[in-house]
Phi, psi and omega in degrees: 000117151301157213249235212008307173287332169278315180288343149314288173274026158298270197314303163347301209236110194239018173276308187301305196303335190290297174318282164326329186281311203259003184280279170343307193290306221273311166303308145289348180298297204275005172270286237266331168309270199293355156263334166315276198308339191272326171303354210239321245239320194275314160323296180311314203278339202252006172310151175274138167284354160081347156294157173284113172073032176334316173290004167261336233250119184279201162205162188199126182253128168231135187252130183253134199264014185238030214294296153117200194299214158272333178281313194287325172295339157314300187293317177310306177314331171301288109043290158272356161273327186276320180307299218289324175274013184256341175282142179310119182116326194295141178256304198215182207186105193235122154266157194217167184263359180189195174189150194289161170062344172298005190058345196211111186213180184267109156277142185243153105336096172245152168220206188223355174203154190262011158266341162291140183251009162228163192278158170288305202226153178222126175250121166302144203234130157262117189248091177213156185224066203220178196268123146266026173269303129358292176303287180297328170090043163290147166251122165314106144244021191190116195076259159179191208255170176291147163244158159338314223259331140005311197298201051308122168281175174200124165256132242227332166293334191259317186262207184173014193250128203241171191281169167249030173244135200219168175242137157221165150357149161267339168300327173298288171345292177282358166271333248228280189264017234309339179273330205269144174259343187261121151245352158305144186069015159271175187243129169224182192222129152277121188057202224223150168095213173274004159254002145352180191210112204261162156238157169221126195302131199254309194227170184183117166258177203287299186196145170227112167282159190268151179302339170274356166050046195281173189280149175101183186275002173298313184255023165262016186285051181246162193230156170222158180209126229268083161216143127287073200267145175237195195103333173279177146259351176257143170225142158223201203194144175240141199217113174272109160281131195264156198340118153100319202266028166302334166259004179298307210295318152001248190339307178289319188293348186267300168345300194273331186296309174312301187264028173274340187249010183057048166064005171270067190188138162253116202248103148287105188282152174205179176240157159307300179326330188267332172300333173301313210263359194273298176331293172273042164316294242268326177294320176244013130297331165319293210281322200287354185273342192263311137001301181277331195261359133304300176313313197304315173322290170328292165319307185305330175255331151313303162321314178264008175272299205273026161249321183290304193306313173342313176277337163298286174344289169288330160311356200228021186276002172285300208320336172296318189279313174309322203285315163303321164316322197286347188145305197343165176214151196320313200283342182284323197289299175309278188314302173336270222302322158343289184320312211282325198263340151313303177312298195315317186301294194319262225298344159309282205323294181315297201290349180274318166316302179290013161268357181279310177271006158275324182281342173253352153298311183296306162343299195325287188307247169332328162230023165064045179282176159293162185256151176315131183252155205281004184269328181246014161254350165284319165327318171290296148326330182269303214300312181313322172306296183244040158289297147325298144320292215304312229277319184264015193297299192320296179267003157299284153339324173278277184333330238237317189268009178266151158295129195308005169254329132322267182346304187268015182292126162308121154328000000 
């Protein structure tokens, strides 16, 4: 078939075809954009926290209304650490100063010399003084774990002075040394100058995420440090529950605290899983809202290709009948209208690939989006394509099947 008389009568009538064309490009610049970003959104949401098993493992804030001094709050914590594991189910049992994925933690400033005046790094500081390799199920790779004789208490009204020994990340690690394959037994500093503070890496786990659990390798930057610290009236706890029983342990673990403390304590509970769905709301609304403004696209631009052809057709239903008089055959009718709607879908297709990689370069730029990968702009490119077949296959194939005396009857 020649392509020179249909793009001739292309150009005669060139708004529709103008339309549908700037309809496509406008449609896929921003479909292959908005799927990206919910694959990129949904990735983000499904990171591992580098805990073991999220869904057993429980947290529990208790405010205690009798909290006393540094000796009594030491003995309370004991106290509700031996209660809390005394409950039936409990595998292990840490109190802690924060929890991953919570939106809200403690951060440091590190550098790797007390000669550097800008920081390397920002680490979330994890404090207990209980095993959280044990509690969480982290995995070692590198060095070992805190032992008892490790801990440090610390009153936290009086002092600031913390052990000098820490477990970190291996995402810090490689932020920390970018050369070193090893990092047990290096050395860092919380904050800058000759009053810096060293520490020295003891253990290195795989990945922890920081409670702001931020995108990038910013949000496994995370350290743990052996302290028992006092000075609150609040404590927490992290708690490994064995497979299926969190919410038994729940109940009973609120119990016995209440009555070790004599209904003087106030308890909140949470699951990791709720810290997971709270953190990443905002992420999968995101995607599910983008998720909904693709379809409505889709359709909208499907509707408006199989309207237009529709309408192309039936204006052309004598031309159909000269042509069938003259010889034409139904498959001669159907290929025209293809072809003609295949150029048009193309020439979409083209200005929509470049609004696609303009529109993800300026994300790029301005949010520090990923850059689009080429899977979905051929994906897209198919889809629009026989999207285009489809759309004139239907009224083409009728029209083609009325008789050329019908057809070419005067209204």
């Amino acid at each position: 078939m020649e392509i020179r008389p249909i793009f001739s009568a292309l150009m005669r009538n060139k708004t529709g075809p103008l339309l549908v064309a700037i309809q496509v490009a406008l449609s896929l610049a921003i479909l292959a954009n908005a799927l990206h970003i919910v694959n990129v959104r949904q990735a983000v949401s499904a990171r591992p926290s580098g805990i073991a098993a999220e869904s057993d493992v429980l947290n529990l804030f208790a405010y205690s209304l009798k909290a006393g001094g540094h000796e009594e709050q030491l003995a309370l914590q004991q106290a509700q650490t031996a209660a809390l594991r005394a409950v039936p189910g409990v595998v292990s049992v840490a109190r802690i100063n924060q929890y991953p994925m919570s939106q809200s933690g403690n951060y440091s400033s590190i550098t790797t010399s007390r000669s550097q005046l800008k920081k390397v790094a920002v680490t979330s500081l994890y404090m207990s003084g209980d095993s959280l390799i044990k509690t969480w199920g982290l995995k070692l790779v590198e060095g070992r774990d805190f032992t008892p004789a490790d801990v440090w208490n610390v009153d936290e009204t009086a002092s600031k002075d913390y052990p000098d020994i820490i477990i970190i990340t291996r995402a810090l690690g490689r932020k920390l040394w970018p050369d070193a394959s090893s990092y047990a037994g290096k050395v860092f500093y919380f904050g800058k100058g000759e009053t810096a503070r060293a520490v020295t890496v003891v253990g290195v786990v795989d990945s922890l995420q920081t409670p702001n659990a931020q995108v990038g390798p910013e949000g496994e930057f995370s350290s743990i440090t052996p302290v028992r610290n006092t000075g609150w009236a609040t404590s927490r706890y992290t708690i490994r529950a064995e497979p299926g029983q969190i919410e038994r342990v729940t109940k009973d673990a609120e119990e016995a605290l209440r009555k070790l403390e004599n209904q003087q304590v106030v308890i909140e509970s949470t699951t990791m899983d709720e810290h997971r769905a709270d953190r990443y709301r905002a992420d999968r609304a995101l995607a599910w809202m983008l998720i909904a403004v693709s379809v409505l696209l889709l359709l909208v631009t499907a509707s408006g290709v199989v309207g237009m052809a529709s309408l192309w057709v039936t204006q052309r239903r004598k031309q159909i009948g000269v042509r069938r008089a003259l010889g034409a055959r139904r498959i001669d009718i159907l290929r025209y209208f293809v072809t003609e709607n295949v150029m048009i879908t193309s020439v979409g297709v083209a200005s929509g690939l470049l609004g696609a990689l303009a529109l993800n370069h300026l994300l790029v730029s301005k949010f520090e989006m990923e850059r689009l990968p080429g899977a979905y702009l051929l994906a897209g490119a198919g889809l629009f394509w026989l999207l285009g077949v489809a759309a004139v296959y239907g009224p083409a194939w009728r029209a083609a099947s009325i008789s050329p005396a019908l057809a070419t009857r005067s209204a």
